[in-house]
Coordinates of C-alpha atoms in Angstrom, one line a residue:
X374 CA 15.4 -16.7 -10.7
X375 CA 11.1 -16.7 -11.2
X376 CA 10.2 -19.2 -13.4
X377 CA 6.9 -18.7 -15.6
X378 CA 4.4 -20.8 -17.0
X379 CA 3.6 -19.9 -20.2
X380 CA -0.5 -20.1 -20.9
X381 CA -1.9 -21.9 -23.6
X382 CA -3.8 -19.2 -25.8
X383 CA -7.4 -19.8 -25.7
X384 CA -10.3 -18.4 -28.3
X385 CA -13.6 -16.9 -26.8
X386 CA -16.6 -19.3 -27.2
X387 CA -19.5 -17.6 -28.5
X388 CA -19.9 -14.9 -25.7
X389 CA -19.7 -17.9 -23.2
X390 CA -16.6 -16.6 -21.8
X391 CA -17.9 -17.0 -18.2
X392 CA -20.5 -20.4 -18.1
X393 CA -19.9 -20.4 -14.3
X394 CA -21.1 -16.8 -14.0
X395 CA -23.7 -17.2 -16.2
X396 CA -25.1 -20.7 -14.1
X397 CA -25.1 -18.8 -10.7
X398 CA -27.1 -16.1 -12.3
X399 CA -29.5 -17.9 -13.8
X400 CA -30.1 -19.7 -11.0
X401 CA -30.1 -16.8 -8.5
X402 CA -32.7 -14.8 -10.4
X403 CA -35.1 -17.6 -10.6
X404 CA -35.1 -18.1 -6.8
X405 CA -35.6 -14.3 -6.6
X406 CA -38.5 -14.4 -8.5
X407 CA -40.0 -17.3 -7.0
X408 CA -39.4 -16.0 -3.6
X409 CA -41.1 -13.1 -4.2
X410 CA -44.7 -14.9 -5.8
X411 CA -44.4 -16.9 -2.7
X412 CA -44.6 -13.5 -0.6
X413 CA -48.0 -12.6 -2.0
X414 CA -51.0 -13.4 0.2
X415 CA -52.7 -15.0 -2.8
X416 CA -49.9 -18.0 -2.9
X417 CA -51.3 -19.3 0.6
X418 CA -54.1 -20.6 1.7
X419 CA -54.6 -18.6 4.5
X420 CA -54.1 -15.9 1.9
X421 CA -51.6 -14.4 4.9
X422 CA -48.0 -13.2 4.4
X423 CA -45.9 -15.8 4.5
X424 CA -42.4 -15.3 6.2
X425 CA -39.6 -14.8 3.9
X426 CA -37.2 -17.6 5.4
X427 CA -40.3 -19.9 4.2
X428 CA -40.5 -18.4 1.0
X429 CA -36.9 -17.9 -0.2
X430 CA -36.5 -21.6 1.3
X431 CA -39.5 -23.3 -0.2
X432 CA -38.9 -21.4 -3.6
X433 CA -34.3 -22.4 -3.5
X434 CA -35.7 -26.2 -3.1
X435 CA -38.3 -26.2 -6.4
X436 CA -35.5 -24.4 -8.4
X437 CA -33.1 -26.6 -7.1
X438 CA -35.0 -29.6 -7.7
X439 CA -34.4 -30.7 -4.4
X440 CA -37.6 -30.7 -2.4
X441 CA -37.0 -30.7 1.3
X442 CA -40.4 -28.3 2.9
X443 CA -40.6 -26.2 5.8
X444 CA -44.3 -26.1 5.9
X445 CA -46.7 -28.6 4.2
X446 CA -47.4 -27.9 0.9
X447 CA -51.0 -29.0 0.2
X448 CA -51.6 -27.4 3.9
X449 CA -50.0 -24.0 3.3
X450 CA -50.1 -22.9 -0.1
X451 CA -52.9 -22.1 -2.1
X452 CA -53.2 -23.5 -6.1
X453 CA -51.3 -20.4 -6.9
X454 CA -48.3 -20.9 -4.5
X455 CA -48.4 -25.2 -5.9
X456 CA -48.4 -23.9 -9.5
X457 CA -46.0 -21.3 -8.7
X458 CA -44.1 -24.0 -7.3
X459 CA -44.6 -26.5 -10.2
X460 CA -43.1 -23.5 -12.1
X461 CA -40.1 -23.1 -10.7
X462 CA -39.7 -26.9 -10.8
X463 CA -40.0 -27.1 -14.4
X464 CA -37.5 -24.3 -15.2
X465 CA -35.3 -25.7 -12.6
X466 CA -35.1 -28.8 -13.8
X467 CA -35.0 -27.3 -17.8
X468 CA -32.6 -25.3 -16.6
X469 CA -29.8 -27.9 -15.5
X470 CA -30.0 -29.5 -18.1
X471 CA -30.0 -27.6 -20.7
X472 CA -27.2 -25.3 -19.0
X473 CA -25.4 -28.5 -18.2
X474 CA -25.6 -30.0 -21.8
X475 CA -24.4 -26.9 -23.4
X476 CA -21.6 -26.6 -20.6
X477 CA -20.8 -30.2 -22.1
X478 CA -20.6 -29.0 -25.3
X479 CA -18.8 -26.3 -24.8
X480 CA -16.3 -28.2 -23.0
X481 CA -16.1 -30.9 -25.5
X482 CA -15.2 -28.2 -28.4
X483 CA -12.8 -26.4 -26.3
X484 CA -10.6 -29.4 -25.6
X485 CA -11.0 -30.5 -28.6
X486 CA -10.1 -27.7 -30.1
X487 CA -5.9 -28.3 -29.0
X488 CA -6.2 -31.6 -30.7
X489 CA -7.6 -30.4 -33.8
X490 CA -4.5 -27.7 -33.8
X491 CA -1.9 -29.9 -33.3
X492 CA -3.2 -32.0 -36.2
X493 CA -3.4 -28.0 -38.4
X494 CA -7.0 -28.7 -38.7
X495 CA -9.9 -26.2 -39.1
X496 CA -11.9 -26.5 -36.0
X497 CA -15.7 -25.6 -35.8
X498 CA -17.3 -22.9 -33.5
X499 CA -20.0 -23.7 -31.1
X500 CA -22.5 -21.8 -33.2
X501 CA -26.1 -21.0 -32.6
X502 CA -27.6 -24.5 -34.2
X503 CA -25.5 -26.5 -31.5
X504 CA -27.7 -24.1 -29.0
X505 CA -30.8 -24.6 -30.5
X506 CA -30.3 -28.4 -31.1
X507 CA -29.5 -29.0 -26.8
X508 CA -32.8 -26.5 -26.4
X509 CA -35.0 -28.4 -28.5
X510 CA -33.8 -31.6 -27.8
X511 CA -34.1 -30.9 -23.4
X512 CA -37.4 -29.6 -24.0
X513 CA -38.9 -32.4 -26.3
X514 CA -37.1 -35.5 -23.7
X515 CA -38.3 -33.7 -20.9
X516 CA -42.3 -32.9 -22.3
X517 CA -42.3 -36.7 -23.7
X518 CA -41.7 -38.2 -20.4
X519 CA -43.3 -36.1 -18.5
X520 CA -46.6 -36.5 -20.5
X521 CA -46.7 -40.1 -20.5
X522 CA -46.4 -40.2 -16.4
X523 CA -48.7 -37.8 -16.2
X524 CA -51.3 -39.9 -17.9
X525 CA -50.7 -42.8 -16.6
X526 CA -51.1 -41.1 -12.6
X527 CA -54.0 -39.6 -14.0
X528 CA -55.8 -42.6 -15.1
X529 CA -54.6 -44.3 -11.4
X530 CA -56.0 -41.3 -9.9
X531 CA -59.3 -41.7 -11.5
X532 CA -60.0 -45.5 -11.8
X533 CA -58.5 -46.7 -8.5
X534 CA -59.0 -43.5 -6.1
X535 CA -62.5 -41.7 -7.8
X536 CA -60.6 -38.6 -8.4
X537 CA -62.8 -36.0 -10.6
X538 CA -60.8 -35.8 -13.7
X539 CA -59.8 -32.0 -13.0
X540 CA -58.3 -32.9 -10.1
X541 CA -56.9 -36.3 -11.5
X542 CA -55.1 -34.2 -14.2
X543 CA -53.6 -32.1 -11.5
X544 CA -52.4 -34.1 -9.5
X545 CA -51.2 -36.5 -12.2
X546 CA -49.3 -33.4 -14.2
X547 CA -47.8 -32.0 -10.9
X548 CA -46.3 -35.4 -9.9
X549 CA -45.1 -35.8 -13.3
X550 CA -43.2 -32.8 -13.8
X551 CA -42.1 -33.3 -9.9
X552 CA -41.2 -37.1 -10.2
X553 CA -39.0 -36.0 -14.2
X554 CA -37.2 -33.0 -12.5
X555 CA -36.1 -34.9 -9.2
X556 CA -38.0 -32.4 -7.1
X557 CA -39.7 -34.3 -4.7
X558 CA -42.3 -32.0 -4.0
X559 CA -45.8 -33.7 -3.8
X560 CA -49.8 -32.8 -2.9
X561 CA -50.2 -35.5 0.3
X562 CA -48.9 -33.6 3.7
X563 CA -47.1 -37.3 4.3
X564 CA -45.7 -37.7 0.4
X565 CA -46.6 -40.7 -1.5
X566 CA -47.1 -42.7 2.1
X567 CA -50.7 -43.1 1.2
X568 CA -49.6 -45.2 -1.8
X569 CA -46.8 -47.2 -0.6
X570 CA -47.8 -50.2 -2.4
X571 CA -49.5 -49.0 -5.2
X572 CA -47.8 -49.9 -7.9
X573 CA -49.4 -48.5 -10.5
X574 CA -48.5 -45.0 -8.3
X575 CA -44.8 -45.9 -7.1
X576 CA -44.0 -47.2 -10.6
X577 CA -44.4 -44.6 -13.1
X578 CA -43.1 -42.3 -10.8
X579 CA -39.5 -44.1 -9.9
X580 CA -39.3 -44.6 -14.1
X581 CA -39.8 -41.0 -14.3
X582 CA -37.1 -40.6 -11.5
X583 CA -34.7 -43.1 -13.2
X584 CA -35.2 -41.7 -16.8
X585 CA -35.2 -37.6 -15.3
X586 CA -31.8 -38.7 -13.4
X587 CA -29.9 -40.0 -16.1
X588 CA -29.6 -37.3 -18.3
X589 CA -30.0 -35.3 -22.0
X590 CA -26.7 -36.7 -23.5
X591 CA -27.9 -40.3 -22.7
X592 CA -31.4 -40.3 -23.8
X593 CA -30.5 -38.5 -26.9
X594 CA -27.4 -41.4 -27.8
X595 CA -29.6 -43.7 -27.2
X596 CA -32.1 -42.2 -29.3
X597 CA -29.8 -41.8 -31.9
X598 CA -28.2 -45.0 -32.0
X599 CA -31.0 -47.2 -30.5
X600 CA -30.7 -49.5 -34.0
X601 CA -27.0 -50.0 -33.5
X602 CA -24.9 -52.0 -31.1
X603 CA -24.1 -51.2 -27.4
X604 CA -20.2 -51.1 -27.8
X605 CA -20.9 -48.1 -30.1
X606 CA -22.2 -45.9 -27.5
X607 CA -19.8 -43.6 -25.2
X608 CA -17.9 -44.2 -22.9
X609 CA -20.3 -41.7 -20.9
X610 CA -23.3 -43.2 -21.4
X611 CA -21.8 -47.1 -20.8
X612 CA -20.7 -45.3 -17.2
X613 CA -23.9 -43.8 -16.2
X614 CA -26.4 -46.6 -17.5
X615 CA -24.1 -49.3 -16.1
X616 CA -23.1 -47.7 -12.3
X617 CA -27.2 -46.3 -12.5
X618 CA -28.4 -49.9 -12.9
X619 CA -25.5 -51.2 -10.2
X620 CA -26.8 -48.7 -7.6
X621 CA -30.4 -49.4 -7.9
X622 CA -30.1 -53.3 -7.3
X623 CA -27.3 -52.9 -3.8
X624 CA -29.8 -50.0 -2.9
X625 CA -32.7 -51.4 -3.3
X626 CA -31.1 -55.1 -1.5
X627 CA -29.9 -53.0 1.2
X628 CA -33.0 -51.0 2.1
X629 CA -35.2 -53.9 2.0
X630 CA -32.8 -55.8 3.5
X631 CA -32.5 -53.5 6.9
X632 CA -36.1 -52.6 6.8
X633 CA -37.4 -56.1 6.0
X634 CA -38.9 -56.5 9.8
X635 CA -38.9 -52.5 11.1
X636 CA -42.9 -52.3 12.0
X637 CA -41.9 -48.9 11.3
X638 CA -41.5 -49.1 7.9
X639 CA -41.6 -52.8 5.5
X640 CA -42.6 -54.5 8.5
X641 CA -45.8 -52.9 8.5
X642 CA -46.8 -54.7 4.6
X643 CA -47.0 -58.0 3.2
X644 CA -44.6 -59.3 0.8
X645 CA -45.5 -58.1 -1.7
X646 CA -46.1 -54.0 -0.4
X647 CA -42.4 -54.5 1.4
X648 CA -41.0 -55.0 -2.1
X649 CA -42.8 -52.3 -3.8
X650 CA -41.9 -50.0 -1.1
X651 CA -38.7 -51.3 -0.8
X652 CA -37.2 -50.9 -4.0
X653 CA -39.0 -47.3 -4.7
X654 CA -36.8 -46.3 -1.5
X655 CA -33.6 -47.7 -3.8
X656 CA -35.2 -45.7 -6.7
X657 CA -35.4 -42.2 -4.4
X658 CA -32.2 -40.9 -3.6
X659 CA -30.9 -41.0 -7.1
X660 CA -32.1 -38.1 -6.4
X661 CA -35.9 -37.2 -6.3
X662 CA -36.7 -36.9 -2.5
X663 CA -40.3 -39.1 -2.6
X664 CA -40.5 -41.0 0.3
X665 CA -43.3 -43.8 0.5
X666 CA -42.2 -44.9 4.3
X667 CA -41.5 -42.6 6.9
X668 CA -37.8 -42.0 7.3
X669 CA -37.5 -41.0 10.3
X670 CA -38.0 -44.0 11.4
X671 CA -35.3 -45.9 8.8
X672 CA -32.6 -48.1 10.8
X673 CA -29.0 -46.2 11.2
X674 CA -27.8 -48.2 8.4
X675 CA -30.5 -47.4 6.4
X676 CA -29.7 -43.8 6.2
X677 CA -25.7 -44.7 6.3
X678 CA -27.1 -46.3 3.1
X679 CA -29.1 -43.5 1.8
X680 CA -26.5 -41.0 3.1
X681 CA -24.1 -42.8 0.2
X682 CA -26.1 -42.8 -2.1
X683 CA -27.5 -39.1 -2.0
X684 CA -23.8 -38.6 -1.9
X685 CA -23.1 -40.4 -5.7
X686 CA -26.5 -39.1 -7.0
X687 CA -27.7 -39.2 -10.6
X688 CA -26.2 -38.5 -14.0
X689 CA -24.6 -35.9 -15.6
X690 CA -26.7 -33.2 -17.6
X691 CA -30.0 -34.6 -16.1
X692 CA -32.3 -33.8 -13.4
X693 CA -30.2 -35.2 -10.7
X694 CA -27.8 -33.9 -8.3
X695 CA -24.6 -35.7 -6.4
X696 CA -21.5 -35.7 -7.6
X697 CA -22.5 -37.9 -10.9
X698 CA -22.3 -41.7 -11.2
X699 CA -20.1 -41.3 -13.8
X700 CA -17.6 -39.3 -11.2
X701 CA -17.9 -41.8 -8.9
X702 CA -17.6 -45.0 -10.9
X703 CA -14.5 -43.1 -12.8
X704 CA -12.5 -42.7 -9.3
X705 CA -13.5 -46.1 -8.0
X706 CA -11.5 -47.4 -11.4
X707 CA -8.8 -45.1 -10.8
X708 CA -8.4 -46.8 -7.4
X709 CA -8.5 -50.5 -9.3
X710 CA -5.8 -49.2 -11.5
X711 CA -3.9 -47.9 -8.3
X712 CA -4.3 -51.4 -7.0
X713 CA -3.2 -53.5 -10.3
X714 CA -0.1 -51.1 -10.0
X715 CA -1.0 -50.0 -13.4
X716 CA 0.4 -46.5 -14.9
X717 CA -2.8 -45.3 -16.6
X718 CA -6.5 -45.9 -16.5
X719 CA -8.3 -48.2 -19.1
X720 CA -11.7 -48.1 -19.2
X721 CA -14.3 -49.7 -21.2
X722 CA -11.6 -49.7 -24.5
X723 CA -10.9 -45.9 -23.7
X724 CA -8.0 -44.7 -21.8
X725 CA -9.0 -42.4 -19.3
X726 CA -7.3 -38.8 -19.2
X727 CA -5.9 -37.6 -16.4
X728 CA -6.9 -33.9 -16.1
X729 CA -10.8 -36.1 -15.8
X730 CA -9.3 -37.9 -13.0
X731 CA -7.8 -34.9 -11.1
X732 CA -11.3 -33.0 -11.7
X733 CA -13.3 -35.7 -10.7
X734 CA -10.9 -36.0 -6.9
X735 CA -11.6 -32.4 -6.7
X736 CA -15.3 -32.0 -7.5
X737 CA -16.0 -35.3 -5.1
X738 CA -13.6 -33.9 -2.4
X739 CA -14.7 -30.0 -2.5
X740 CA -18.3 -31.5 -2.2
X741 CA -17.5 -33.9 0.8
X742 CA -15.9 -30.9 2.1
X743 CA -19.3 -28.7 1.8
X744 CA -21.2 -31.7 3.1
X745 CA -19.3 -31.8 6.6
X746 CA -19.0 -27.7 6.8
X747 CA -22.9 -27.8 6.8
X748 CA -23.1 -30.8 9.1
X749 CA -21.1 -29.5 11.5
X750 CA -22.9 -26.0 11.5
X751 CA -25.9 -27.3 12.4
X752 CA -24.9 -29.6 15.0
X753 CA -23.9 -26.5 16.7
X754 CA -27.4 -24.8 15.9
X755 CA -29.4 -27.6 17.0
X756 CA -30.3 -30.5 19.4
X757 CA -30.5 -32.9 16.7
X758 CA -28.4 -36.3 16.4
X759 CA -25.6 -37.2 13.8
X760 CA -27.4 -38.9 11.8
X761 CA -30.5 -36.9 11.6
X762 CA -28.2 -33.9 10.7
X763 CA -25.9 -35.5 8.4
X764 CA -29.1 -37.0 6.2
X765 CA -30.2 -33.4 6.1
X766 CA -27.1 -32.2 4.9
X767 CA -26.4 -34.9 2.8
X768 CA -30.2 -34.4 1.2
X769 CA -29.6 -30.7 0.9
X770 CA -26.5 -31.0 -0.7
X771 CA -27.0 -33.7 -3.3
X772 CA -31.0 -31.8 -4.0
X773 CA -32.6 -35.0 -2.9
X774 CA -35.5 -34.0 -0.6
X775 CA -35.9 -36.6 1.7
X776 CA -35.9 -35.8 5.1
X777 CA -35.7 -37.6 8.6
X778 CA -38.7 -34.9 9.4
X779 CA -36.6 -31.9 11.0
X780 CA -36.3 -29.6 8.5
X781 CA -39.1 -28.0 9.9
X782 CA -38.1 -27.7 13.4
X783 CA -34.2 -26.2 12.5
X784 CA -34.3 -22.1 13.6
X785 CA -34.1 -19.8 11.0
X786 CA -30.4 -20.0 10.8
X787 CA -30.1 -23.8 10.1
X788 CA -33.1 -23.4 7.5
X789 CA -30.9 -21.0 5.5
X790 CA -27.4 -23.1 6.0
X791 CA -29.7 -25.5 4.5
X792 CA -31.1 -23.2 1.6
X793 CA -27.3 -21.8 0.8
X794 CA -25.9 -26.1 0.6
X795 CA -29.3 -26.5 -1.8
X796 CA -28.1 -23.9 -3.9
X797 CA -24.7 -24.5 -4.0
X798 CA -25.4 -28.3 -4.7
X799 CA -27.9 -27.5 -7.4
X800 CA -25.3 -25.2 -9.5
X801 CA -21.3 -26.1 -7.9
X802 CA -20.8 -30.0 -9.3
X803 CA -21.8 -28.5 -12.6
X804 CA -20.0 -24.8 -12.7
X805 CA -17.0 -26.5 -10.9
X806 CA -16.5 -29.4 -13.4
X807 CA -16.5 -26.8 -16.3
X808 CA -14.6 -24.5 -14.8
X809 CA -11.9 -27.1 -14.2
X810 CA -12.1 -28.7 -17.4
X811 CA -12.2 -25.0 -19.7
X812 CA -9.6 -23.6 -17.7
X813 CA -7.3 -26.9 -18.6
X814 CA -3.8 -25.4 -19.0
X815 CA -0.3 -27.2 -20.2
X816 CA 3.4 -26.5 -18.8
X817 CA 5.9 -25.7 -20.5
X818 CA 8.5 -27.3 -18.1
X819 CA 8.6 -29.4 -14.6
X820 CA 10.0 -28.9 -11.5
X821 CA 12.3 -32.0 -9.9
X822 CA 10.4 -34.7 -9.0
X823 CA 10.2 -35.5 -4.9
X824 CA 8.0 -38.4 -3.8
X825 CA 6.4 -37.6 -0.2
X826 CA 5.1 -40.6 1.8
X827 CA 1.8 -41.9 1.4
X828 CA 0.2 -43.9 3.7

C-alpha cells in the first residue's frame, strides 16, 4: 500500500512565488555587471586589461560584502575601478538587506497565515506599502549611519593626518559605506594597519561594523519602541543584541588575551594601542574583514578564535554574513533544553518552535558542510597549511574579508573555489532559511515510532 502525504494548500504571495530564485538573480547580475566595469582599461591604474579571474573575483567580494583582494586596491585600480567598487558595495549591502527583510516578511505572513485560518480569520496580503516601507526604511538606516561615520573619518582625516578635504571626504565616505556594509574593502595597500591605535579611526568604523551587522528588523524595533521597555521587544531582537554584545566581550578577551605579548601584533603597542587594536580585532569578524594587525601573523588560537567567530557571524537582515547569532544562540539553547531533559524549548518567555530549530540544524550544518568542501579543495590546490586554508575558507564563506595574506598567491582555480564559497555565503543562509521556513508543510499521519541509538 503507498501512503501519501497530503500538502497543505498554499496562496501565491505577491508574485514572490520563488524568493530564492529571485536572490540568486539579483545577486548574479550585479556581479556580472561589476565584472565587466572592472574589464575596462579605465578601472586601472595602469589603464591595462585587467584579467578576468581578478575582475569577476574582486567585483563577487564588493557585492558580497566580503572583501578578501587579489590585488591591492589603492595599487591597482584607478578612482573609477574604487568607485566602481564602492558601487557594488553599496547595492550589495542594500541589497541583503532589503531582500532579507522582505524574505522576513514574507515568511512571517505566510506562517502566519495557517494560524489566522484555523482561527477563520481574514488574513492580509503582503501588499506593495509593506515593500515600500522595508525599501524606505533600509535605505534611510543605511544613509544615516553611513553619513555620520563618514563625517566623523573625514574630520580625523583632515585634523589629525592634513588630508586636503577632497580627499578627506573620499576617503571618509568610501570607509563609511565599506565599514556599514561589512565589506572590508579599504584605500591603504596594508588596511587600516597605519591606524591601529587611532581611535578616533578604529572607533567609528567598528560602531559602523557593529550597527551595519546587526540588522534592518533591529534598528527599526528599536527605533520604534526606543520609549518603551526592553521586555517588549522580540524575541529576535533580545537574541541578536544579547549573543552580539556576548561575542564582542569573549572575542575581544580572547584576542587580546593570545596576542597580548606577540611582537607581531599587540606586542608591538603600549597599553593603551594593544587595547584599541585588540578589541577592534573582536569587532572585525562579525563580519567586516578590516584588519588593523597583520593576521598572518595571529597565534593558532587566534585564528581558531576568529575561525568561530566568522563561522556565527552577524545578524539577520543586516550587513553581515555567518550563519546569524540568532541561529547560533537558538541551537546552543536547544542543547540546554536537551541537557535539562526538557521536552520543548523556552526562551526568553517565548516557546520556541520546532520547524525554527530543525531549520536552524540544517542551515548551520549545510554551511559547516560548504566550509569543509572548500577547505579541503584547496588543500589539494595548494601548499598552504590548515590553518591558513581553513581561515580562508572560513572568511570566504561567512563574507568576512580578512585574510592570513594568501589569497593572492592561490592559482586561478583556488581564487574561484573561493569566489563560488563568497557567493554562495553571501545569498545561501538567507535563500535556504526561507526556503525551509515557506515551504513548511504538515502531515496528515505518522509512521511507528523507532528510537535509533545516539551516542
Amino acid at each position: 500500500m503507498i501512503l501519501r502525504v497530503s500538502r497543505a494548500p498554499s496562496r501565491p504571495l505577491s508574485g514572490l512565488r520563488h524568493p530564492a530564485r529571485a536572490v540568486v538573480i539579483a545577486f548574479a547580475s550585479a556581479v556580472v555587471v561589476g565584472t565587466s566595469l572592472l574589464l575596462l582599461p579605465v578601472a586601472r591604474e595602469s589603464r591595462e586589461l585587467t584579467g578576468l579571474v581578478e575582475a569577476l573575483f574582486t567585483a563577487t567580494s564588493a557585492v558580497s560584502v566580503t572583501g578578501l583582494i587579489v590585488v591591492d586596491t589603492p595599487g591597482h585600480w584607478s578612482t573609477f575601478g574604487e568607485l566602481v567598487i564602492l558601487g557594488l558595495i553599496q547595492v550589495g549591502g542594500l541589497g541583503v538587506m532589503t531582500l532579507a527583510s522582505l524574505l522576513g516578511l514574507v515568511i512571517t505572513r505566510r506562517l502566519g497565515l495557517r494560524m489566522r485560518l484555523t482561527a477563520q480569520t481574514e488574513t492580509k496580503a503582503l501588499g506593495l506599502g509593506d515593500v515600500r516601507r522595508v525599501v524606505i526604511g533600509v535605505a534611510l538606516v543605511s544613509l544615516t549611519f553611513e553619513t555620520i561615520i563618514a563625517a566623523v573619518l573625514t574630520a580625523r582625516f583632515v585634523s589629525g593626518y592634513g588630508y586636503e578635504f577632497g580627499t578627506a571626504v573620499y576617503h571618509g565616505v568610501f570607509h563609511a559605506v565599506s565599514a556599514f556594509n561589512n565589506a572590508g574593502f579599504a584605500l591603504y595597500a596594508d588596511n587600516l594597519m597605519p591606524f591601529a591605535t587611532d581611535v578616533w579611526i578604529c572607533a567609528p568604523i567598528a560602531v559602523a561594523v557593529i550597527a551595519g551587522g546587526l540588522g534592518f528588523p533591529v534598528w527599526i524595533e528599536v527605533w520604534r519602541r526606543a520609549r518603551g521597555s526592553l521586555h517588549r521587544w522580540s524575541l529576535h531582537v533580545k537574541l541578536t543584541v544579547l549573543t552580539t554584545a556576548v561575542l564582542l566581550v569573549v572575542g575581544g578577551v580572547a584576542i587580546t588575551t593570545a596576542e597580548w605579548n606577540n611582537p607581531g601584533t599587540l606586542g608591538q603597542f603600549g597599553v593603551g594601542g594593544r587595547l584599541i587594536a585588540g578589541l577592534f580585532h573582536a569587532v572585525m569578524p562579525r563580519t567586516a574583514g578590516f584588519n588593523s594587525l597583520d593576521v598572518g601573523q595571529f597565534e593558532s588560537g587566534t585564528l581558531l578564535v576568529n575561525d568561530i567567530l566568522m563561522f556565527v557571524g552577524g545578524g539577520s537582515a543586516g550587513t553581515a554574513g555567518g550563519i546569524k547569532v540568532s541561529t547560533f544562540a537558538l541551537l546552543a539553547f536547544v542543547i540546554v533544553a536537551e541537557v535539562r531533559a526538557q521536552p520543548t524549548v523556552h526562551l526568553m518567555g517565548r516557546k520556541v518552535p520546532s520547524e525554527a530549530q530543525r531549520q536552524a540544524l540544517t542551515v548551520v550544518l549545510l554551511s559547516a558542510g560548504a566550509v569543509m568542501v572548500a577547505t579541503l579543495t584547496l588543500l589539494a590546490l595548494t601548499p598552504f597549511e590548515l590553518d591558513e586554508v581553513l581561515f580562508e575558507a572560513v572568511s570566504a564563506f561567512a563574507t568576512v574579508g580578512l585574510s592570513t595574506g594568501i589569497t593572492a598567491d592561490l592559482p586561478p582555480a583556488g581564487q574561484l573555489v573561493l569566489t563560488v564559497l563568497m557567493f554562495a555565503g553571501r545569498i545561501g543562509p538567507i535563500t535556504l532559511a526561507s526556503a525551509l521556513a515557506l515551504r513548511e508543510r504538515t502531515r496528515r499521519y505518522e509512521l511507528p515510532e523507532e528510537r535509533p541509538i545516539i551516542g
